[in-house]
Coordinates of C-alpha atoms in Angstrom, one line a residue:
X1 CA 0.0 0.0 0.0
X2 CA 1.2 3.7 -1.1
X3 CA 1.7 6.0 1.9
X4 CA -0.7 8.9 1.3
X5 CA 1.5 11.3 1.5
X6 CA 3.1 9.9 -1.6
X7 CA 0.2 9.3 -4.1
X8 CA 1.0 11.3 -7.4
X9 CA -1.3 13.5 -8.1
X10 CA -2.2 14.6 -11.4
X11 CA -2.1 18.9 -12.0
X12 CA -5.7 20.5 -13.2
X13 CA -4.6 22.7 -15.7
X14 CA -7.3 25.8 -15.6
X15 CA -7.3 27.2 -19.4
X16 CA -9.2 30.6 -20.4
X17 CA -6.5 33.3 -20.6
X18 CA -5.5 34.7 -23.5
X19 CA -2.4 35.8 -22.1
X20 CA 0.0 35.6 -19.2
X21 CA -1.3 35.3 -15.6
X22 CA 0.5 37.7 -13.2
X23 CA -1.1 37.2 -10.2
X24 CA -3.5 34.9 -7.8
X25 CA -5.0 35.5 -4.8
X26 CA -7.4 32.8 -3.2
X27 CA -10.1 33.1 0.0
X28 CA -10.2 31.8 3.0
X29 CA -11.8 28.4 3.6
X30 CA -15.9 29.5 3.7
X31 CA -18.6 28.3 5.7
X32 CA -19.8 25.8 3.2
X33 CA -15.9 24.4 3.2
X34 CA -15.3 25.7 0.4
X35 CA -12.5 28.2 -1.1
X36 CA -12.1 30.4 -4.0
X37 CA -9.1 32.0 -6.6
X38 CA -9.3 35.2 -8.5
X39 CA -6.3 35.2 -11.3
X40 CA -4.6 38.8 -13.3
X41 CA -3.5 38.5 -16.8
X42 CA -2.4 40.8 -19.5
X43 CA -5.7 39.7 -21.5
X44 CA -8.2 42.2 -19.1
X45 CA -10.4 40.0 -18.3
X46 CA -10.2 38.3 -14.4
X47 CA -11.6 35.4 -14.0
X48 CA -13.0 33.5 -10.6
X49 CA -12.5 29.8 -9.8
X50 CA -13.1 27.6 -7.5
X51 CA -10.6 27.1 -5.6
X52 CA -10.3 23.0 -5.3
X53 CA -11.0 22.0 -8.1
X54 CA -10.1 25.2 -10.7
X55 CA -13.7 25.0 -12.2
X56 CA -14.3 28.6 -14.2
X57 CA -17.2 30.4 -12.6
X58 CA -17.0 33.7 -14.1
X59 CA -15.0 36.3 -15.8
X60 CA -15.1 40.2 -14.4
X61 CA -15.7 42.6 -17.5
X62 CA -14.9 46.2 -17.8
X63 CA -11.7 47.0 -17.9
X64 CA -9.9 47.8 -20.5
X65 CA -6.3 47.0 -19.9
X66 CA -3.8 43.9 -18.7
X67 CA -4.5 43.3 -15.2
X68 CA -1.6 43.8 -13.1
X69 CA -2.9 42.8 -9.4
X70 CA -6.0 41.3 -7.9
X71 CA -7.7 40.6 -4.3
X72 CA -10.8 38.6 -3.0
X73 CA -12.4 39.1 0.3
X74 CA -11.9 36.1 2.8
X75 CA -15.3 35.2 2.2
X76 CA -15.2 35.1 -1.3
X77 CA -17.9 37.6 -1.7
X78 CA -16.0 40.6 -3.0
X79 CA -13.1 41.1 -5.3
X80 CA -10.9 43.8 -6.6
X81 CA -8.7 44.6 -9.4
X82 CA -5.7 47.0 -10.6
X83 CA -5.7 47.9 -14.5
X84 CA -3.6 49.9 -16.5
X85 CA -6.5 51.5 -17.8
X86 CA -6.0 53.7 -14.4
X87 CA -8.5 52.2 -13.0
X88 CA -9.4 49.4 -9.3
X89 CA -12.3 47.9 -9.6
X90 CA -14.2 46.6 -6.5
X91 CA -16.5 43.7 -7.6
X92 CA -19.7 41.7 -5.7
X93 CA -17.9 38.1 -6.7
X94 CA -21.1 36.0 -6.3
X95 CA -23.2 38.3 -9.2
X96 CA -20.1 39.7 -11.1
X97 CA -21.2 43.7 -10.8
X98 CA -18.6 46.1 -10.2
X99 CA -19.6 48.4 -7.5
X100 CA -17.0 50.9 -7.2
X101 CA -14.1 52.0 -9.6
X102 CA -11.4 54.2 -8.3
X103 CA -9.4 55.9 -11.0
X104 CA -5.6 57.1 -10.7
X105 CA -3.6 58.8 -12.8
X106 CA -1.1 56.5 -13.5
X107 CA -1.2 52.3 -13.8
X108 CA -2.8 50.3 -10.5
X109 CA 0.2 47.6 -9.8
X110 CA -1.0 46.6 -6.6
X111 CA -5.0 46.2 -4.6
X112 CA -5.6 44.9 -1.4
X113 CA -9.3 44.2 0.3
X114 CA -9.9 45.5 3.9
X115 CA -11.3 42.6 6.8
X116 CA -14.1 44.8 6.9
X117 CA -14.4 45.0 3.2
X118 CA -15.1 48.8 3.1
X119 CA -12.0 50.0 1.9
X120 CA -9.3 49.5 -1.2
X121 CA -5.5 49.8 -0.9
X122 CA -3.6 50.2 -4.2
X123 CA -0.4 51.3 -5.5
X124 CA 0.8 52.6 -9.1
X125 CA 3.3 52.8 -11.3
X126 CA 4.5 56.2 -9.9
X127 CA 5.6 55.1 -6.0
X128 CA 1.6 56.8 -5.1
X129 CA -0.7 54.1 -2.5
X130 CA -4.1 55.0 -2.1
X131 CA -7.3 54.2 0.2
X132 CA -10.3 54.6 -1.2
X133 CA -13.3 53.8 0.8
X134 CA -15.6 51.8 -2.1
X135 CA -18.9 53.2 -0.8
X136 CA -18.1 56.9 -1.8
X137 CA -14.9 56.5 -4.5
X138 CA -15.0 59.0 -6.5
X139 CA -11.4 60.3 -4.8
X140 CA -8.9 58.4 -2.2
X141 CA -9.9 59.6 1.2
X142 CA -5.4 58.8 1.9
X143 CA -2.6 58.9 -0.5
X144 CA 1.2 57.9 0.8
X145 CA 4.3 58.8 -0.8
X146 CA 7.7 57.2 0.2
X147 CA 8.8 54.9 -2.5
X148 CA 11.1 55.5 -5.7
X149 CA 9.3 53.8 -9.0
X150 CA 6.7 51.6 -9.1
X151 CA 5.2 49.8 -6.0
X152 CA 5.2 46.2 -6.4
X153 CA 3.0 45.2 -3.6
X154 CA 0.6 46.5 -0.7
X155 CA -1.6 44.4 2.1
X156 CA -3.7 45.7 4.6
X157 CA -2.8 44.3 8.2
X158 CA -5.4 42.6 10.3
X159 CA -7.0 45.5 11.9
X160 CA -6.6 47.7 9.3
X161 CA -4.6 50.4 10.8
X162 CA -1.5 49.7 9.1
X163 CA -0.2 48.0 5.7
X164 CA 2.6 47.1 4.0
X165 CA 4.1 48.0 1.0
X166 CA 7.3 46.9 -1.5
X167 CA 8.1 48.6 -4.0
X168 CA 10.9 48.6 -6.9
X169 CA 13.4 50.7 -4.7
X170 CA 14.0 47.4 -2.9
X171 CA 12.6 48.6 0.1
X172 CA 9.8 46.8 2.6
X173 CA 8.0 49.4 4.2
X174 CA 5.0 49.6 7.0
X175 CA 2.4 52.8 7.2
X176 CA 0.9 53.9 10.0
X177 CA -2.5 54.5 8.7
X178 CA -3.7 56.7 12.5
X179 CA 0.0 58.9 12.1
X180 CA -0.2 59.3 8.2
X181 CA 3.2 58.2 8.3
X182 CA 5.7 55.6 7.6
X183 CA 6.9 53.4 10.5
X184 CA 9.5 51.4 9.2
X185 CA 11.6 49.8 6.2
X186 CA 13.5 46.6 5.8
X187 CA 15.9 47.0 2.7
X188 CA 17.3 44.5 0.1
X189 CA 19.9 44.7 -2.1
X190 CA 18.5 43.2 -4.7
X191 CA 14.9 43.4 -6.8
X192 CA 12.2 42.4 -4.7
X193 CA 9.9 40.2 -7.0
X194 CA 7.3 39.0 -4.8
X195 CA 5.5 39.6 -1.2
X196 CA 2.7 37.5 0.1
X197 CA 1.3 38.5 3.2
X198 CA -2.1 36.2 4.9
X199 CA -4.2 37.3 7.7
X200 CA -3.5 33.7 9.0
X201 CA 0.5 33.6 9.0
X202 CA 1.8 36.9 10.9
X203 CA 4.5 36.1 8.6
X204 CA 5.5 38.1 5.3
X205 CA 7.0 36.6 2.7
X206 CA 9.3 38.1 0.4
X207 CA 11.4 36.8 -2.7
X208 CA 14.4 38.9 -4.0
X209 CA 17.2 37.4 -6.4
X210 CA 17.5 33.5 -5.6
X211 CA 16.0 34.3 -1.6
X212 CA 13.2 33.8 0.0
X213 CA 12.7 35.7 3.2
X214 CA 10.3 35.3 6.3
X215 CA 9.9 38.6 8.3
X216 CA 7.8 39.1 11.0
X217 CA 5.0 41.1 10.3
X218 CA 5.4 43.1 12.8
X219 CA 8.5 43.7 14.1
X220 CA 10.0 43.1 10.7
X221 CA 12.3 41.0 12.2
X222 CA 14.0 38.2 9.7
X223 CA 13.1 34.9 10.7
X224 CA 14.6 33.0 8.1
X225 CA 16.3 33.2 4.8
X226 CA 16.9 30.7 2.2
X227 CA 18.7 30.7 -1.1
X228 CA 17.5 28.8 -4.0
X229 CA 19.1 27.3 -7.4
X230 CA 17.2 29.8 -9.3
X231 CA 15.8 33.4 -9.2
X232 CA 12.9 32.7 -7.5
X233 CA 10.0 34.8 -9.0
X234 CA 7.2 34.1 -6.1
X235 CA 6.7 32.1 -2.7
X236 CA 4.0 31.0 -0.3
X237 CA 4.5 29.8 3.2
X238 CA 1.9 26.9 4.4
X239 CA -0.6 27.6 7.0
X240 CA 1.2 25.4 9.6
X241 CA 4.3 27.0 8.8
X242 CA 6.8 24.0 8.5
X243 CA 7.3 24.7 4.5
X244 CA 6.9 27.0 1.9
X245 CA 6.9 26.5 -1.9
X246 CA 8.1 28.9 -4.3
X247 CA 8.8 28.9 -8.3
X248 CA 11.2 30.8 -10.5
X249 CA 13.1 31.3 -13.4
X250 CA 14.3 27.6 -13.8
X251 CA 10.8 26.2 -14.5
X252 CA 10.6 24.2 -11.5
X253 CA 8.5 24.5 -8.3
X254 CA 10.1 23.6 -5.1
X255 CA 9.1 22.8 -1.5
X256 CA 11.4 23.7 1.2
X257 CA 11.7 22.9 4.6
X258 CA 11.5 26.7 6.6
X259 CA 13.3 25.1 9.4
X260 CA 16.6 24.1 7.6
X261 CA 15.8 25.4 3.8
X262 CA 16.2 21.7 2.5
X263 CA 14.3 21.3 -0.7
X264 CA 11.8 18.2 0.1
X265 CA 10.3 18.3 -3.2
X266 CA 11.1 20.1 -6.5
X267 CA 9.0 19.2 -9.8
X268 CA 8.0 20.4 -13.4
X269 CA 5.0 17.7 -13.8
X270 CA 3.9 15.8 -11.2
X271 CA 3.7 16.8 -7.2
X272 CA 3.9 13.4 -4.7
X273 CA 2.7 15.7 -1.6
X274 CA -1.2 16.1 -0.8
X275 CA -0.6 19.8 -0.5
X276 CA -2.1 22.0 -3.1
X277 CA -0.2 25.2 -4.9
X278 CA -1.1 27.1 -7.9
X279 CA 1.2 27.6 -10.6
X280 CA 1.0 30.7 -13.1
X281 CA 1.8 30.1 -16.9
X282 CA 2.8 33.0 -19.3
X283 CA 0.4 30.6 -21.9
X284 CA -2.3 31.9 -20.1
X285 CA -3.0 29.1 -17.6
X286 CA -2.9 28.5 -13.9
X287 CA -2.2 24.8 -12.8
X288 CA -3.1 23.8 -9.6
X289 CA -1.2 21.2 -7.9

Protein backbone atom coordinates (compact mmCIF):
# COMPACT_ATOMS: atom_id res chain seq x y z
CA UNK A 1 0.00 0.00 0.00
CA UNK A 2 1.20 3.66 -1.14
CA UNK A 3 1.70 6.04 1.87
CA UNK A 4 -0.73 8.86 1.26
CA UNK A 5 1.50 11.27 1.52
CA UNK A 6 3.13 9.87 -1.63
CA UNK A 7 0.22 9.34 -4.06
CA UNK A 8 1.01 11.27 -7.35
CA UNK A 9 -1.35 13.46 -8.13
CA UNK A 10 -2.23 14.64 -11.40
CA UNK A 11 -2.14 18.92 -11.96
CA UNK A 12 -5.68 20.47 -13.24
CA UNK A 13 -4.57 22.74 -15.65
CA UNK A 14 -7.31 25.81 -15.65
CA UNK A 15 -7.33 27.23 -19.40
CA UNK A 16 -9.18 30.60 -20.43
CA UNK A 17 -6.54 33.32 -20.57
CA UNK A 18 -5.52 34.66 -23.52
CA UNK A 19 -2.39 35.84 -22.13
CA UNK A 20 0.01 35.62 -19.18
CA UNK A 21 -1.32 35.33 -15.59
CA UNK A 22 0.49 37.71 -13.23
CA UNK A 23 -1.11 37.17 -10.25
CA UNK A 24 -3.55 34.91 -7.82
CA UNK A 25 -4.99 35.54 -4.82
CA UNK A 26 -7.45 32.79 -3.16
CA UNK A 27 -10.08 33.11 0.05
CA UNK A 28 -10.19 31.77 3.03
CA UNK A 29 -11.81 28.39 3.62
CA UNK A 30 -15.94 29.46 3.69
CA UNK A 31 -18.56 28.32 5.71
CA UNK A 32 -19.78 25.80 3.23
CA UNK A 33 -15.87 24.38 3.22
CA UNK A 34 -15.33 25.67 0.39
CA UNK A 35 -12.49 28.23 -1.10
CA UNK A 36 -12.05 30.39 -4.03
CA UNK A 37 -9.12 31.97 -6.57
CA UNK A 38 -9.33 35.24 -8.47
CA UNK A 39 -6.25 35.19 -11.31
CA UNK A 40 -4.64 38.77 -13.35
CA UNK A 41 -3.49 38.46 -16.77
CA UNK A 42 -2.38 40.82 -19.51
CA UNK A 43 -5.66 39.72 -21.49
CA UNK A 44 -8.20 42.19 -19.13
CA UNK A 45 -10.43 39.98 -18.28
CA UNK A 46 -10.17 38.25 -14.37
CA UNK A 47 -11.58 35.40 -14.02
CA UNK A 48 -13.00 33.53 -10.58
CA UNK A 49 -12.52 29.82 -9.81
CA UNK A 50 -13.07 27.63 -7.49
CA UNK A 51 -10.60 27.15 -5.61
CA UNK A 52 -10.35 22.98 -5.25
CA UNK A 53 -10.99 22.02 -8.13
CA UNK A 54 -10.14 25.16 -10.73
CA UNK A 55 -13.75 24.99 -12.20
CA UNK A 56 -14.35 28.59 -14.24
CA UNK A 57 -17.22 30.40 -12.62
CA UNK A 58 -16.97 33.69 -14.14
CA UNK A 59 -14.96 36.33 -15.80
CA UNK A 60 -15.08 40.21 -14.42
CA UNK A 61 -15.71 42.62 -17.52
CA UNK A 62 -14.89 46.22 -17.78
CA UNK A 63 -11.73 46.99 -17.89
CA UNK A 64 -9.87 47.83 -20.54
CA UNK A 65 -6.29 46.97 -19.90
CA UNK A 66 -3.79 43.92 -18.69
CA UNK A 67 -4.49 43.30 -15.20
CA UNK A 68 -1.63 43.80 -13.08
CA UNK A 69 -2.85 42.84 -9.43
CA UNK A 70 -6.01 41.28 -7.89
CA UNK A 71 -7.67 40.63 -4.30
CA UNK A 72 -10.77 38.62 -2.99
CA UNK A 73 -12.38 39.05 0.30
CA UNK A 74 -11.89 36.08 2.83
CA UNK A 75 -15.32 35.17 2.24
CA UNK A 76 -15.17 35.10 -1.27
CA UNK A 77 -17.91 37.56 -1.67
CA UNK A 78 -15.97 40.61 -2.98
CA UNK A 79 -13.08 41.07 -5.27
CA UNK A 80 -10.85 43.78 -6.56
CA UNK A 81 -8.68 44.55 -9.36
CA UNK A 82 -5.67 47.00 -10.63
CA UNK A 83 -5.69 47.86 -14.48
CA UNK A 84 -3.63 49.87 -16.49
CA UNK A 85 -6.55 51.52 -17.76
CA UNK A 86 -5.98 53.71 -14.35
CA UNK A 87 -8.50 52.20 -12.98
CA UNK A 88 -9.36 49.45 -9.31
CA UNK A 89 -12.26 47.92 -9.63
CA UNK A 90 -14.18 46.61 -6.54
CA UNK A 91 -16.55 43.71 -7.63
CA UNK A 92 -19.68 41.75 -5.73
CA UNK A 93 -17.90 38.13 -6.69
CA UNK A 94 -21.09 35.95 -6.34
CA UNK A 95 -23.18 38.32 -9.16
CA UNK A 96 -20.12 39.70 -11.14
CA UNK A 97 -21.25 43.71 -10.79
CA UNK A 98 -18.64 46.12 -10.21
CA UNK A 99 -19.57 48.38 -7.50
CA UNK A 100 -17.04 50.87 -7.23
CA UNK A 101 -14.12 51.97 -9.56
CA UNK A 102 -11.43 54.21 -8.28
CA UNK A 103 -9.41 55.89 -10.96
CA UNK A 104 -5.58 57.07 -10.74
CA UNK A 105 -3.63 58.78 -12.75
CA UNK A 106 -1.07 56.52 -13.51
CA UNK A 107 -1.17 52.26 -13.83
CA UNK A 108 -2.80 50.29 -10.55
CA UNK A 109 0.16 47.56 -9.83
CA UNK A 110 -1.03 46.63 -6.58
CA UNK A 111 -4.97 46.22 -4.55
CA UNK A 112 -5.64 44.86 -1.42
CA UNK A 113 -9.31 44.22 0.28
CA UNK A 114 -9.86 45.55 3.92
CA UNK A 115 -11.31 42.60 6.75
CA UNK A 116 -14.13 44.85 6.92
CA UNK A 117 -14.36 44.99 3.23
CA UNK A 118 -15.06 48.76 3.11
CA UNK A 119 -12.02 50.04 1.89
CA UNK A 120 -9.29 49.46 -1.20
CA UNK A 121 -5.53 49.81 -0.85
CA UNK A 122 -3.63 50.22 -4.23
CA UNK A 123 -0.36 51.25 -5.46
CA UNK A 124 0.82 52.62 -9.07
CA UNK A 125 3.29 52.77 -11.33
CA UNK A 126 4.48 56.15 -9.89
CA UNK A 127 5.56 55.10 -5.98
CA UNK A 128 1.64 56.81 -5.11
CA UNK A 129 -0.69 54.09 -2.45
CA UNK A 130 -4.08 54.96 -2.12
CA UNK A 131 -7.32 54.20 0.21
CA UNK A 132 -10.34 54.56 -1.17
CA UNK A 133 -13.27 53.85 0.75
CA UNK A 134 -15.62 51.80 -2.15
CA UNK A 135 -18.94 53.23 -0.75
CA UNK A 136 -18.10 56.88 -1.83
CA UNK A 137 -14.88 56.47 -4.53
CA UNK A 138 -15.04 59.05 -6.51
CA UNK A 139 -11.36 60.32 -4.84
CA UNK A 140 -8.91 58.44 -2.24
CA UNK A 141 -9.88 59.56 1.17
CA UNK A 142 -5.38 58.84 1.88
CA UNK A 143 -2.61 58.93 -0.46
CA UNK A 144 1.21 57.88 0.84
CA UNK A 145 4.26 58.83 -0.85
CA UNK A 146 7.65 57.17 0.15
CA UNK A 147 8.82 54.92 -2.49
CA UNK A 148 11.07 55.55 -5.71
CA UNK A 149 9.35 53.83 -9.03
CA UNK A 150 6.66 51.61 -9.07
CA UNK A 151 5.17 49.83 -6.03
CA UNK A 152 5.18 46.16 -6.35
CA UNK A 153 2.97 45.16 -3.58
CA UNK A 154 0.64 46.53 -0.72
CA UNK A 155 -1.58 44.36 2.11
CA UNK A 156 -3.74 45.72 4.57
CA UNK A 157 -2.78 44.32 8.22
CA UNK A 158 -5.43 42.61 10.33
CA UNK A 159 -7.02 45.53 11.90
CA UNK A 160 -6.61 47.72 9.33
CA UNK A 161 -4.56 50.45 10.80
CA UNK A 162 -1.48 49.67 9.14
CA UNK A 163 -0.19 47.99 5.70
CA UNK A 164 2.55 47.08 3.96
CA UNK A 165 4.14 47.99 1.00
CA UNK A 166 7.29 46.88 -1.53
CA UNK A 167 8.05 48.62 -3.99
CA UNK A 168 10.94 48.64 -6.93
CA UNK A 169 13.41 50.74 -4.73
CA UNK A 170 13.99 47.36 -2.91
CA UNK A 171 12.57 48.55 0.06
CA UNK A 172 9.77 46.84 2.57
CA UNK A 173 7.95 49.38 4.25
CA UNK A 174 4.99 49.57 6.99
CA UNK A 175 2.41 52.77 7.25
CA UNK A 176 0.86 53.86 9.99
CA UNK A 177 -2.48 54.48 8.71
CA UNK A 178 -3.67 56.71 12.46
CA UNK A 179 -0.04 58.90 12.14
CA UNK A 180 -0.17 59.26 8.19
CA UNK A 181 3.21 58.23 8.34
CA UNK A 182 5.75 55.59 7.65
CA UNK A 183 6.92 53.44 10.54
CA UNK A 184 9.48 51.45 9.19
CA UNK A 185 11.56 49.77 6.16
CA UNK A 186 13.45 46.64 5.77
CA UNK A 187 15.86 47.05 2.70
CA UNK A 188 17.30 44.54 0.08
CA UNK A 189 19.93 44.66 -2.15
CA UNK A 190 18.48 43.22 -4.66
CA UNK A 191 14.93 43.38 -6.80
CA UNK A 192 12.19 42.35 -4.71
CA UNK A 193 9.86 40.22 -6.95
CA UNK A 194 7.31 38.96 -4.77
CA UNK A 195 5.46 39.55 -1.17
CA UNK A 196 2.66 37.54 0.15
CA UNK A 197 1.33 38.53 3.18
CA UNK A 198 -2.07 36.22 4.88
CA UNK A 199 -4.24 37.27 7.71
CA UNK A 200 -3.50 33.68 9.04
CA UNK A 201 0.45 33.60 8.98
CA UNK A 202 1.78 36.86 10.87
CA UNK A 203 4.46 36.06 8.64
CA UNK A 204 5.45 38.09 5.30
CA UNK A 205 6.99 36.56 2.67
CA UNK A 206 9.30 38.09 0.40
CA UNK A 207 11.43 36.80 -2.74
CA UNK A 208 14.45 38.95 -4.04
CA UNK A 209 17.24 37.36 -6.40
CA UNK A 210 17.54 33.47 -5.64
CA UNK A 211 15.97 34.32 -1.58
CA UNK A 212 13.16 33.75 0.03
CA UNK A 213 12.75 35.72 3.25
CA UNK A 214 10.31 35.32 6.34
CA UNK A 215 9.86 38.59 8.25
CA UNK A 216 7.79 39.11 11.05
CA UNK A 217 5.03 41.07 10.33
CA UNK A 218 5.37 43.07 12.84
CA UNK A 219 8.48 43.69 14.05
CA UNK A 220 10.00 43.09 10.70
CA UNK A 221 12.31 40.96 12.21
CA UNK A 222 14.03 38.16 9.70
CA UNK A 223 13.09 34.90 10.75
CA UNK A 224 14.55 33.00 8.13
CA UNK A 225 16.34 33.17 4.81
CA UNK A 226 16.89 30.67 2.23
CA UNK A 227 18.66 30.69 -1.09
CA UNK A 228 17.48 28.80 -4.05
CA UNK A 229 19.10 27.32 -7.44
CA UNK A 230 17.16 29.82 -9.31
CA UNK A 231 15.83 33.40 -9.21
CA UNK A 232 12.90 32.72 -7.51
CA UNK A 233 9.96 34.76 -9.04
CA UNK A 234 7.24 34.14 -6.07
CA UNK A 235 6.70 32.09 -2.74
CA UNK A 236 3.98 30.97 -0.30
CA UNK A 237 4.54 29.84 3.23
CA UNK A 238 1.94 26.89 4.37
CA UNK A 239 -0.64 27.58 7.05
CA UNK A 240 1.20 25.41 9.57
CA UNK A 241 4.31 27.00 8.82
CA UNK A 242 6.81 23.96 8.55
CA UNK A 243 7.34 24.69 4.53
CA UNK A 244 6.87 26.99 1.89
CA UNK A 245 6.85 26.51 -1.90
CA UNK A 246 8.15 28.89 -4.32
CA UNK A 247 8.76 28.88 -8.32
CA UNK A 248 11.20 30.78 -10.47
CA UNK A 249 13.14 31.25 -13.39
CA UNK A 250 14.27 27.55 -13.76
CA UNK A 251 10.76 26.23 -14.52
CA UNK A 252 10.58 24.23 -11.48
CA UNK A 253 8.50 24.52 -8.34
CA UNK A 254 10.13 23.59 -5.10
CA UNK A 255 9.08 22.78 -1.54
CA UNK A 256 11.37 23.72 1.22
CA UNK A 257 11.68 22.92 4.59
CA UNK A 258 11.47 26.71 6.57
CA UNK A 259 13.32 25.10 9.43
CA UNK A 260 16.61 24.14 7.61
CA UNK A 261 15.80 25.35 3.83
CA UNK A 262 16.17 21.71 2.51
CA UNK A 263 14.30 21.27 -0.72
CA UNK A 264 11.84 18.15 0.07
CA UNK A 265 10.32 18.34 -3.25
CA UNK A 266 11.12 20.15 -6.53
CA UNK A 267 9.05 19.18 -9.80
CA UNK A 268 7.97 20.41 -13.41
CA UNK A 269 5.00 17.75 -13.77
CA UNK A 270 3.92 15.79 -11.21
CA UNK A 271 3.69 16.77 -7.23
CA UNK A 272 3.86 13.39 -4.71
CA UNK A 273 2.73 15.68 -1.55
CA UNK A 274 -1.20 16.12 -0.76
CA UNK A 275 -0.61 19.84 -0.55
CA UNK A 276 -2.08 22.03 -3.11
CA UNK A 277 -0.25 25.23 -4.89
CA UNK A 278 -1.09 27.09 -7.95
CA UNK A 279 1.22 27.64 -10.64
CA UNK A 280 0.98 30.66 -13.13
CA UNK A 281 1.82 30.12 -16.87
CA UNK A 282 2.83 33.00 -19.27
CA UNK A 283 0.42 30.63 -21.95
CA UNK A 284 -2.25 31.87 -20.09
CA UNK A 285 -2.97 29.07 -17.64
CA UNK A 286 -2.92 28.54 -13.88
CA UNK A 287 -2.17 24.78 -12.81
CA UNK A 288 -3.12 23.84 -9.65
CA UNK A 289 -1.19 21.24 -7.88
Amino acid sequence: MMNGSMIRQTPITCTGHSRPVVDIEFSDITDDLSYYLISASKDGKPQLREGGTGDWLGTFEGHKGAIWAVDISYDGTRAATGAADFTSNYWDAESGDCLASCTHSHIVKSVSINREMNLLLTGTSKSILSVFDVRQPQKSIEEYTGHNGSIKGSKFLGNDNYFISTGEDKLMKMWDRRAKKELKHQSFDQAINSMVLKDDVKVVTITYGNNVALYDVTTFDLLRTHSLPCVVNSASLHLDQRYFVCGGEDMYVYKVSTETGRVLESYKKTLRSGALYPVLSRRGTVRIR
